[in-house]
Every structure is written in C-alpha cells, then in structure tokens.
CSV table of C-alpha atoms and ligand atoms in Angstrom, one decimal:
chain,number,residue,atom,x,y,z
A,1,MET,CA,-28.2,143.5,-19.2
A,2,ASN,CA,-25.6,147.2,-20.6
A,3,GLU,CA,-24.0,146.6,-23.5
A,4,VAL,CA,-20.2,146.0,-22.7
A,5,ASN,CA,-18.9,148.8,-21.2
A,6,LYS,CA,-21.9,151.1,-21.6
A,7,ILE,CA,-23.9,152.6,-18.5
A,8,TYR,CA,-27.7,153.3,-19.2
A,9,LEU,CA,-29.0,155.0,-16.8
A,10,ASP,CA,-31.5,157.1,-18.8
A,11,ASN,CA,-34.7,154.5,-17.7
A,12,ASN,CA,-37.0,157.0,-17.0
A,13,ALA,CA,-36.8,157.8,-20.9
A,14,THR,CA,-37.2,154.3,-21.4
A,15,THR,CA,-35.4,150.5,-20.1
A,16,PRO,CA,-33.9,147.5,-22.0
A,17,LEU,CA,-35.9,144.9,-22.4
A,18,ASP,CA,-35.8,142.4,-20.2
A,19,PRO,CA,-33.9,138.9,-21.4
A,20,LYS,CA,-37.1,137.2,-19.5
A,21,VAL,CA,-39.9,139.3,-20.8
A,22,LYS,CA,-38.5,138.5,-24.0
A,23,GLU,CA,-38.5,135.0,-23.5
A,24,ALA,CA,-42.2,134.9,-22.7
A,25,MET,CA,-43.2,136.9,-25.8
A,26,LEU,CA,-41.2,134.8,-28.1
A,27,PRO,CA,-44.1,132.2,-28.1
A,28,TYR,CA,-46.6,134.8,-28.9
A,29,MET,CA,-44.8,136.0,-32.2
A,30,GLU,CA,-44.0,132.5,-33.2
A,31,GLU,CA,-46.8,129.3,-32.3
A,32,PHE,CA,-49.8,131.5,-30.7
A,33,PHE,CA,-49.7,133.7,-33.7
A,34,GLY,CA,-53.5,133.7,-33.5
A,35,ASN,CA,-55.9,136.3,-33.1
A,36,PRO,CA,-57.4,136.8,-30.2
A,37,SER,CA,-61.1,137.3,-31.4
A,38,SER,CA,-60.6,133.9,-34.0
A,39,LEU,CA,-63.0,131.1,-32.8
A,40,HIS,CA,-60.0,128.1,-33.1
A,41,ILE,CA,-57.7,126.8,-30.9
A,42,LYS,CA,-55.4,129.8,-32.4
A,43,GLY,CA,-57.3,132.3,-31.2
A,44,VAL,CA,-57.7,130.8,-27.7
A,45,GLU,CA,-54.1,131.0,-27.2
A,46,ALA,CA,-54.0,133.9,-27.9
A,47,MET,CA,-56.2,135.4,-25.4
A,48,ARG,CA,-55.4,133.1,-22.4
A,49,GLY,CA,-51.9,134.6,-23.2
A,50,ILE,CA,-53.7,137.8,-22.5
A,51,GLU,CA,-56.2,137.0,-20.4
A,52,GLU,CA,-52.7,135.9,-17.8
A,53,ALA,CA,-51.3,139.2,-18.2
A,54,ARG,CA,-54.1,140.8,-17.5
A,55,ARG,CA,-54.7,138.6,-14.6
A,56,LYS,CA,-51.2,139.4,-13.2
A,57,ILE,CA,-50.7,143.2,-14.0
A,58,ALA,CA,-54.8,143.5,-11.5
A,59,GLY,CA,-53.2,141.4,-8.8
A,60,ILE,CA,-50.3,143.2,-8.5
A,61,LEU,CA,-52.7,146.5,-8.3
A,62,CYS,CA,-55.4,145.2,-6.0
A,63,VAL,CA,-58.0,145.5,-8.6
A,64,LYS,CA,-60.5,143.2,-10.7
A,65,SER,CA,-58.8,141.9,-14.0
A,66,SER,CA,-62.1,143.2,-15.7
A,67,GLU,CA,-60.8,146.9,-14.6
A,68,VAL,CA,-57.3,146.9,-17.0
A,69,ILE,CA,-58.0,147.3,-20.4
A,70,PHE,CA,-54.8,147.5,-22.5
A,71,THR,CA,-54.2,150.1,-24.8
A,72,SER,CA,-50.7,151.2,-27.1
A,73,GLY,CA,-49.1,152.9,-24.6
A,74,ALA,CA,-49.4,155.8,-21.8
A,75,THR,CA,-50.0,158.5,-24.3
A,76,GLU,CA,-52.7,157.2,-25.0
A,77,SER,CA,-54.6,156.0,-22.0
A,78,ASP,CA,-53.7,159.4,-20.6
A,79,ASN,CA,-55.3,160.6,-23.7
A,80,TRP,CA,-58.7,158.5,-23.0
A,81,ALA,CA,-58.7,159.5,-19.5
A,82,VAL,CA,-59.0,162.8,-19.9
A,83,LYS,CA,-60.7,163.1,-23.1
A,84,GLY,CA,-63.1,160.3,-22.4
A,85,ALA,CA,-64.4,161.3,-18.7
A,86,THR,CA,-64.6,164.8,-20.0
A,87,PHE,CA,-66.9,164.0,-22.6
A,88,ALA,CA,-68.9,160.9,-20.5
A,89,HIS,CA,-69.6,163.5,-18.0
A,90,GLN,CA,-70.2,167.0,-19.8
A,91,LYS,CA,-74.1,167.5,-19.2
A,92,SER,CA,-72.7,168.0,-15.4
A,93,GLY,CA,-69.8,170.2,-16.0
A,94,ASN,CA,-66.7,171.2,-17.9
A,95,HIS,CA,-64.2,172.0,-15.4
A,96,ILE,CA,-60.7,170.3,-15.0
A,97,ILE,CA,-58.4,170.6,-12.6
A,98,THR,CA,-54.2,169.5,-13.3
A,99,GLN,CA,-51.4,171.1,-12.0
A,100,LYS,CA,-48.5,172.1,-14.3
A,101,THR,CA,-46.0,169.5,-13.9
A,102,GLU,CA,-47.9,167.6,-15.5
A,103,HIS,CA,-46.1,164.7,-18.8
A,104,LYS,CA,-47.4,166.9,-21.8
A,105,ALA,CA,-49.8,163.7,-22.9
A,106,VAL,CA,-51.4,165.3,-19.9
A,107,LEU,CA,-51.3,169.0,-20.4
A,108,ARG,CA,-51.5,168.8,-24.7
A,109,THR,CA,-54.7,166.7,-23.8
A,110,CYS,CA,-56.2,169.7,-21.5
A,111,GLN,CA,-55.0,172.4,-23.9
A,112,TYR,CA,-57.0,170.7,-26.8
A,113,LEU,CA,-59.9,170.5,-24.5
A,114,GLU,CA,-59.8,174.0,-23.8
A,115,SER,CA,-60.1,175.1,-27.4
A,116,LYS,CA,-63.0,172.8,-27.6
A,117,GLY,CA,-64.7,174.5,-24.5
A,118,PHE,CA,-63.7,173.5,-21.5
A,119,GLU,CA,-62.3,175.4,-18.7
A,120,VAL,CA,-58.7,174.1,-16.9
A,121,THR,CA,-57.0,174.6,-13.8
A,122,TYR,CA,-53.3,174.3,-14.2
A,123,LEU,CA,-52.4,174.3,-10.1
A,124,ASP,CA,-48.8,175.8,-9.3
A,125,VAL,CA,-46.2,173.4,-7.5
A,126,ASP,CA,-43.7,174.6,-4.8
A,127,GLY,CA,-39.7,173.5,-5.1
A,128,GLU,CA,-40.3,170.4,-4.7
A,129,GLY,CA,-42.3,169.8,-6.8
A,130,ARG,CA,-45.6,169.5,-4.7
A,131,ILE,CA,-48.9,170.7,-4.6
A,132,ASN,CA,-51.2,172.3,-1.8
A,133,LYS,CA,-53.9,170.3,-1.0
A,134,ASP,CA,-55.8,173.1,0.3
A,135,GLU,CA,-55.5,175.2,-3.0
A,136,LEU,CA,-57.3,171.7,-4.9
A,137,VAL,CA,-60.0,171.5,-2.8
A,138,ASP,CA,-60.8,175.3,-3.3
A,139,SER,CA,-60.1,175.2,-7.2
A,140,ILE,CA,-63.3,172.3,-7.7
A,141,THR,CA,-66.5,173.7,-8.1
A,142,ASP,CA,-69.6,172.7,-8.7
A,143,ARG,CA,-68.9,172.1,-12.9
A,144,THR,CA,-65.4,170.2,-11.7
A,145,ILE,CA,-66.0,167.4,-13.6
A,146,LEU,CA,-61.9,165.6,-13.9
A,147,VAL,CA,-59.3,165.9,-11.6
A,148,SER,CA,-55.8,164.2,-13.2
A,149,ILE,CA,-52.9,164.3,-10.8
A,150,MET,CA,-49.6,162.2,-11.5
A,151,HIS,CA,-48.2,159.7,-9.0
A,152,VAL,CA,-44.4,160.1,-9.4
A,153,ASN,CA,-43.1,163.0,-11.5
A,154,ASN,CA,-41.0,161.4,-14.6
A,155,GLU,CA,-38.4,164.2,-14.5
A,156,ILE,CA,-37.9,165.1,-10.7
A,157,GLY,CA,-38.9,162.2,-8.8
A,158,THR,CA,-42.0,164.0,-6.5
A,159,VAL,CA,-44.2,161.4,-5.2
A,160,TYR,CA,-48.0,162.6,-4.9
A,161,PRO,CA,-50.5,161.2,-2.4
A,162,ILE,CA,-53.1,160.4,-4.7
A,163,ASN,CA,-54.7,158.1,-2.1
A,164,ASP,CA,-55.0,161.0,0.0
A,165,LEU,CA,-55.7,163.9,-2.9
A,166,ALA,CA,-58.9,161.7,-4.3
A,167,ARG,CA,-60.3,161.3,-0.9
A,168,ALA,CA,-60.0,165.1,-0.4
A,169,CYS,CA,-61.7,165.4,-3.9
A,170,LYS,CA,-64.3,163.3,-2.9
A,171,ASN,CA,-65.3,165.0,0.3
A,172,LYS,CA,-65.8,167.6,-1.2
A,173,LYS,CA,-67.5,166.6,-4.1
A,174,LYS,CA,-68.4,163.1,-4.3
A,175,ASP,CA,-69.2,162.6,-8.3
A,176,ILE,CA,-65.6,164.1,-9.0
A,177,ILE,CA,-63.6,161.6,-11.4
A,178,PHE,CA,-59.7,161.4,-10.3
A,179,PHE,CA,-57.4,160.5,-12.7
A,180,SER,CA,-53.4,159.6,-12.1
A,181,ASP,CA,-51.1,159.0,-14.5
A,182,GLY,CA,-49.0,156.4,-12.4
A,183,VAL,CA,-46.4,155.5,-15.9
A,184,GLN,CA,-43.4,156.2,-13.0
A,185,ALA,CA,-44.9,155.4,-10.1
A,186,LEU,CA,-45.5,151.4,-11.4
A,187,GLY,CA,-42.8,148.7,-10.1
A,188,LYS,CA,-41.1,151.1,-8.3
A,189,LEU,CA,-43.6,151.9,-5.7
A,190,GLU,CA,-46.2,149.6,-4.0
A,191,ILE,CA,-49.4,150.9,-5.6
A,192,ASN,CA,-53.3,151.6,-3.8
A,193,LEU,CA,-55.7,152.6,-5.9
A,194,GLU,CA,-58.0,153.4,-3.2
A,195,GLY,CA,-60.3,156.1,-4.1
A,196,ILE,CA,-58.5,156.5,-7.8
A,197,ASP,CA,-60.9,155.8,-10.4
A,198,LEU,CA,-58.6,156.0,-13.6
A,199,TYR,CA,-55.1,155.1,-13.5
A,200,ALA,CA,-52.4,155.3,-17.5
A,201,LEU,CA,-49.4,153.0,-17.4
A,202,SER,CA,-46.3,152.0,-19.5
A,203,SER,CA,-45.0,149.0,-20.4
A,204,HIS,CA,-41.7,150.2,-22.1
A,205,LYS,CA,-40.8,152.1,-18.7
A,206,VAL,CA,-40.5,148.8,-16.6
A,207,HIS,CA,-38.4,146.8,-19.1
A,208,GLY,CA,-41.4,145.2,-20.8
A,209,PRO,CA,-41.3,146.0,-24.7
A,210,LYS,CA,-42.5,149.1,-26.3
A,211,GLY,CA,-46.3,150.2,-27.8
A,212,VAL,CA,-48.1,148.7,-25.6
A,213,GLY,CA,-49.8,150.2,-21.5
A,214,ALA,CA,-53.1,150.3,-19.9
A,215,LEU,CA,-55.7,152.4,-18.8
A,216,ILE,CA,-56.6,151.0,-15.2
A,217,ILE,CA,-61.0,151.6,-15.0
A,218,LYS,CA,-62.7,151.1,-12.1
A,219,GLU,CA,-65.7,149.1,-12.1
A,220,GLY,CA,-68.3,151.9,-12.3
A,221,VAL,CA,-66.7,154.4,-13.7
A,222,ASN,CA,-68.0,156.3,-16.9
A,223,ILE,CA,-65.9,156.8,-19.8
A,224,GLU,CA,-66.0,157.4,-23.2
A,225,LYS,CA,-64.3,155.3,-26.1
A,226,LEU,CA,-62.0,156.7,-28.3
A,227,ILE,CA,-61.5,153.9,-30.3
A,228,HIS,CA,-64.1,152.2,-32.2
A,229,GLY,CA,-64.0,148.9,-34.4
A,230,GLY,CA,-65.0,145.4,-33.3
A,231,ASN,CA,-64.7,145.8,-29.9
A,232,GLN,CA,-62.0,144.2,-28.1
A,233,GLU,CA,-60.8,144.8,-24.9
A,234,ASN,CA,-64.2,144.5,-23.0
A,235,ARG,CA,-65.7,146.9,-25.9
A,236,MET,CA,-63.8,149.8,-24.3
A,237,ARG,CA,-60.8,149.6,-26.7
A,238,SER,CA,-61.4,148.3,-30.4
A,239,GLY,CA,-58.4,146.8,-32.7
A,240,THR,CA,-57.0,143.9,-32.4
A,241,GLU,CA,-54.8,143.7,-29.2
A,242,ASN,CA,-51.0,143.5,-29.0
A,243,VAL,CA,-50.3,139.9,-28.1
A,244,ALA,CA,-46.9,139.8,-27.5
A,245,GLY,CA,-46.4,143.1,-26.3
A,246,ILE,CA,-49.0,142.5,-23.7
A,247,VAL,CA,-47.7,138.8,-22.6
A,248,GLY,CA,-44.3,141.0,-22.3
A,249,PHE,CA,-45.8,143.5,-19.8
A,250,GLY,CA,-47.5,141.4,-17.8
A,251,LYS,CA,-44.2,139.3,-17.1
A,252,ALA,CA,-42.3,142.4,-17.0
A,253,VAL,CA,-44.7,144.0,-14.6
A,254,GLU,CA,-44.6,140.6,-12.8
A,255,LEU,CA,-40.6,140.6,-12.3
A,256,MET,CA,-41.0,144.6,-11.3
A,257,TYR,CA,-42.3,143.0,-7.9
A,258,GLU,CA,-40.4,139.8,-7.5
A,259,ASP,CA,-38.0,140.1,-4.5
A,260,PHE,CA,-39.5,144.2,-4.3
A,261,GLU,CA,-37.8,144.9,-0.7
A,262,VAL,CA,-34.6,144.1,-1.9
A,263,LYS,CA,-34.8,146.1,-4.7
A,264,LYS,CA,-35.5,148.5,-2.5
A,265,LYS,CA,-32.6,148.1,-0.8
A,266,HIS,CA,-30.9,148.0,-3.8
A,267,PHE,CA,-31.8,151.4,-4.9
A,268,GLU,CA,-31.5,152.9,-1.6
A,269,LYS,CA,-27.7,152.2,-1.7
A,270,LEU,CA,-27.2,153.5,-4.8
A,271,ARG,CA,-29.0,157.0,-4.3
A,272,SER,CA,-26.4,157.4,-1.1
A,273,LYS,CA,-24.4,156.6,-3.0
A,274,PHE,CA,-25.1,159.0,-5.8
A,275,LEU,CA,-25.8,161.7,-3.6
A,276,GLU,CA,-22.8,161.4,-1.2
A,277,TYR,CA,-20.8,161.5,-4.6
A,278,LEU,CA,-22.5,165.0,-5.8
A,279,GLY,CA,-22.0,166.5,-2.5
A,280,ASP,CA,-18.1,166.5,-2.7
A,281,MET,CA,-18.3,168.0,-5.8
A,282,GLU,CA,-18.5,172.2,-6.3
A,283,GLY,CA,-21.9,174.1,-8.0
A,284,VAL,CA,-24.5,171.1,-7.9
A,285,ARG,CA,-28.2,171.3,-7.6
A,286,ILE,CA,-30.2,168.7,-7.0
A,287,ASN,CA,-33.3,169.1,-8.4
A,288,SER,CA,-35.1,166.1,-7.1
A,289,PRO,CA,-36.8,166.3,-3.8
A,290,GLN,CA,-35.0,164.6,-0.7
A,291,ASN,CA,-38.5,162.0,-0.2
A,292,GLY,CA,-38.4,161.9,-4.3
A,293,ILE,CA,-38.9,158.1,-5.8
A,294,LEU,CA,-35.8,156.8,-5.3
A,295,MET,CA,-34.3,155.4,-8.6
A,296,THR,CA,-34.8,159.5,-10.5
A,297,LEU,CA,-32.4,162.0,-9.7
A,298,ASN,CA,-32.1,164.9,-11.6
A,299,VAL,CA,-29.2,167.1,-11.1
A,300,SER,CA,-27.8,170.7,-12.4
A,301,PHE,CA,-24.5,171.9,-12.6
A,302,GLU,CA,-23.3,175.6,-12.7
A,303,ARG,CA,-22.4,177.1,-15.5
A,304,VAL,CA,-22.3,173.6,-18.0
A,305,PRO,CA,-24.6,173.2,-20.7
A,306,ALA,CA,-26.5,169.9,-20.2
A,307,GLU,CA,-26.1,169.0,-23.6
A,308,ILE,CA,-22.6,169.8,-23.8
A,309,LEU,CA,-21.9,167.2,-20.7
A,310,LEU,CA,-24.5,164.6,-21.9
A,311,HIS,CA,-22.6,164.0,-24.8
A,312,ALA,CA,-19.0,164.1,-23.0
A,313,LEU,CA,-21.1,161.3,-21.3
A,314,GLU,CA,-22.2,159.8,-24.1
A,315,LEU,CA,-18.2,159.8,-25.4
A,316,GLU,CA,-17.6,157.7,-21.9
A,317,GLY,CA,-19.6,154.8,-22.6
A,318,ILE,CA,-23.0,157.0,-20.0
A,319,TYR,CA,-26.5,157.9,-21.5
A,320,VAL,CA,-28.5,159.8,-19.8
A,321,SER,CA,-31.2,162.8,-20.4
A,322,SER,CA,-31.2,166.1,-20.6
A,323,GLY,CA,-34.5,167.5,-19.4
A,324,SER,CA,-37.1,165.4,-20.2
A,325,ALA,CA,-36.6,162.5,-23.0
A,326,CYS,CA,-40.0,162.6,-23.8
A,327,SER,CA,-39.4,166.0,-25.7
A,328,SER,CA,-36.0,166.3,-27.3
A,329,ALA,CA,-37.9,167.5,-30.1
A,330,ASN,CA,-39.1,170.5,-28.1
A,331,ARG,CA,-35.7,172.6,-27.5
A,332,GLY,CA,-35.4,174.5,-24.2
A,333,ALA,CA,-35.7,175.2,-20.7
A,334,SER,CA,-37.6,171.7,-19.4
A,335,HIS,CA,-40.9,173.1,-18.1
A,336,VAL,CA,-40.9,171.4,-15.0
A,337,LEU,CA,-37.9,172.5,-13.8
A,338,GLU,CA,-39.5,176.0,-14.5
A,339,GLU,CA,-42.0,175.4,-12.6
A,340,ILE,CA,-40.3,174.5,-9.2
A,341,LYS,CA,-38.1,177.7,-10.3
A,342,VAL,CA,-34.4,176.1,-10.7
A,343,PRO,CA,-32.6,179.5,-10.7
A,344,ASP,CA,-31.5,180.3,-14.2
A,345,GLU,CA,-27.4,179.8,-13.4
A,346,TYR,CA,-28.4,176.3,-13.1
A,347,ILE,CA,-31.3,175.3,-15.6
A,348,THR,CA,-29.6,175.1,-18.5
A,349,GLY,CA,-27.1,172.5,-16.9
A,350,SER,CA,-29.8,169.9,-16.2
A,351,LEU,CA,-29.2,165.8,-16.2
A,352,ARG,CA,-31.8,163.1,-15.6
A,353,PHE,CA,-30.3,160.3,-13.8
A,354,GLY,CA,-32.7,157.4,-14.0
A,355,LEU,CA,-31.5,153.9,-12.3
A,356,SER,CA,-32.6,150.7,-13.1
A,357,ARG,CA,-32.5,147.3,-11.0
A,358,PHE,CA,-29.5,146.8,-13.5
A,359,THR,CA,-27.7,149.6,-12.6
A,360,SER,CA,-24.9,148.4,-10.3
A,361,GLU,CA,-22.6,150.2,-7.4
A,362,LYS,CA,-19.8,150.3,-9.8
A,363,ASP,CA,-22.2,152.0,-12.8
A,364,ILE,CA,-22.5,154.7,-10.1
A,365,ASP,CA,-18.5,155.2,-9.4
A,366,PHE,CA,-17.4,155.2,-12.6
A,367,THR,CA,-20.4,157.5,-13.6
A,368,CYS,CA,-19.0,160.1,-10.7
A,369,LYS,CA,-15.9,159.8,-11.4
A,370,VAL,CA,-16.3,160.9,-15.2
A,371,LEU,CA,-18.5,163.6,-14.1
A,372,LYS,CA,-16.1,165.1,-11.8
A,373,ASN,CA,-13.7,164.9,-14.8
A,374,LYS,CA,-16.1,166.9,-17.0
A,375,LEU,CA,-17.2,169.1,-15.4
A,376,LYS,CA,-13.7,170.7,-14.5
A,377,GLU,CA,-12.8,170.6,-18.2
A,378,LEU,CA,-16.4,171.9,-19.7
A,379,ARG,CA,-17.0,174.7,-17.2
A,380,VAL,CA,-17.2,178.0,-18.6
B,1,PLP,C1,-45.3,160.2,-16.6
B,1,PLP,C2,-45.1,159.9,-17.8
B,1,PLP,N1,-46.8,159.8,-18.5
B,1,PLP,C3,-46.9,158.9,-19.9
B,1,PLP,C4,-45.8,159.1,-21.1
B,1,PLP,C5,-45.8,158.6,-21.9
B,1,PLP,O1,-45.9,157.4,-21.9
B,1,PLP,P1,-45.8,156.2,-24.0
B,1,PLP,O2,-44.2,156.7,-24.2
B,1,PLP,O3,-46.1,154.8,-23.1
B,1,PLP,O4,-46.8,156.8,-24.4
B,1,PLP,C6,-44.5,159.3,-20.2
B,1,PLP,C7,-43.0,158.4,-20.9
B,1,PLP,O5,-42.1,159.5,-20.8
B,1,PLP,C8,-44.3,159.4,-18.7
B,1,PLP,O6,-42.9,159.2,-18.4
C-alpha cells in the first residue's frame, strides 16, 4: 500500500484508497454512469450500486437500510445531526450538551447555534479525555434536546461508552436525542448502536474515497433536512448521489470488517511494539489513554517542536501528523491536548501516529529507529 520506501502513519487524517475499493468503483465511473433517479436501465444500474452499498453498511451496523443516509462526508453529517435535531425540536427546548474534545465539525456547529440563541453545555474531560457520566446526567434540564458525544476521539483515541451514556441520558429524559460522531470508530471497533439515535460516518477514514459519508438516522427520529432539492436519499438529503463514491464506501466498510479478529491482533502487536520502543526513549509522554483505540498513538516529545520533528521524519519518508490534521490551517496548540491538560513543556512537541491495516511491524521498527536518532539531533 505504501509508496516505495514511504511509511504513511497519518491514517486518522485520511487513509489510502484500498485497490479493491478502487476496482469496485471503476464500473460506476464508466459503464454504470447513469443518474440513479433516471427511470431507464442506466438509472437502475446506478441505483443498484447505491442500494447494495447501503445494505452492506446497514448490515455491519445492525441497522435498517432505510436508516443509512449518504452525505458528502462527516462534516456534513455532524452539521446535519446537530442542526437538524435542534431545529426539529426547538419548540420543546433550546439546550444542547456536548464535550470539549469533540471534532470542530461538532464544536463549531454548536457555537453557530449559540449565536442563534441556543444554549450549549460543553462538558470537561479528564486527563484521558473521558467525561464524567454523572456530570453529563446532572447537566440535563427540561430544556435539553440533544446530547452529542463522539464515539472515538480523533486526536488521542479515547473511546467513549456511548451506549451506556445514551441509556443514562434517556433514563433522566426520555425524549433526548443522542448523537455520536462515529468517524474514528468505524472499521476499528465492533459498533453497537443500541440507544443511539444519530451516528455520523466518513468513507475516507476507512480506505474509501473522499467526499462521501453517511448519517444513520434511526427510524422515528425527527430531524430537519438541511439540503432541499430533488428529494433523493429517502427524501431526506437532496442532490444527485455520488454513485461511485457510495459504492466505494460500501466496499471499504465491508473490507474493514473482513477477518476483524485477525486485524485486531495485528494492531495489538503493532501498538505494543510501538509503546515498547517509546518506553526506551527519554522525555516522552504518551497522551493517548491506555485503553484507547489501538490504532491511535498521540505522543509528546519534551523540548522538540512537533513541526520540526514532523518534517525531519518526512525527509526519511515517514508521514505523521502534529495535533489534528483537520486543523493544520489553525496553528496553535490542539484543543484536545489543552483540554486533557498536557503540561506546557510537552504540548508543542506532540505527534499523532495513526496506524492502518497496511502498517507493518517493519514500518514501526524503522519509524522508531529514525525517531530515536532525530530526537538526539533536534532536542533543544
Ligand atoms: C472525528 C471526526 N469527525 C469528523 C471529521 C470530518 O470528516 P470529513 O473529512 O468526512 O468531513 C473527522 C475528520 O477528520 C473526524 O476525525
């Protein structure tokens, strides 16, 4: 998968397209080019591709096909879930609860809603990025409409017990809508959506193409549409579908869950090897929680600016990320590392290593060897 002699460890930002996904997509860019809304055979062929992808994703998430609505990606899905649920229920309340280490697609949407008069509670997190369940439940009022808690954090890999949190919220207020951004959980965890009303997904994080994602909307959950037009996607999200993208997304999700236990063992091996190497280096702080998702390791190196280290690794053919890749346009310390209170001497020296099923043990050996040498060279 890696270009010759290149080691790609920025898989939380995006993943390389799996060649099998590309193969599945190609016919939908050539022979099956029809508009899925057309009534003739060209339309039917394209619609078949979409419906097969929908069935695959629904099957893996154990939801109904009609509950999978394709979008342009998770930023759209996050916006839709938060705004759509809030707008649909504004007659019964004006309060949203989320937490401080959500992705910006959720946080900035909440800030936008605050500017329109809604109230938002941003829950604090502990040193491992976790929220306190009692605090969450205590912050629910009779005006609370929506709770938005991500499934897995994209920067440090904290896994949130979303089913348990949703149950606790609904025990306090039955009609609360529970949304979870599942982008970094898809393909990495076995997903159970019991109690979850809305769930956001993105294709390019699972070796699928960019520009496609989904929002799972459980039957009976009322959410306002954001995009109006030709009534595609079960009349919920207008716009001619990204047919090849959707087909690729379906295939990508299927491949993520093929031989899942074997893949899990591979990640366990890679992570423990990586941690062992890091344990032998000085001035290293692991920012990821011990029981975080296996594929994400956020590490700070004392007295080494992350950007300098990142480019030093790049010169050796190793690609990693500093903080959140989605926010490379916003320089400065990562909001997640600030919220988990990474000490000052470490916060500017943080790198995120995101593993994929194409990462090999040799990749980890080489990366850690280079890292050790670069730290000696660059430490101020
Ligand atoms: C947790 C999380 N949510 C949302 C997004 C946005 O996804 P997309 O790139 O599909 O818009 C990302 C991407 O970085 C993410 O990691």
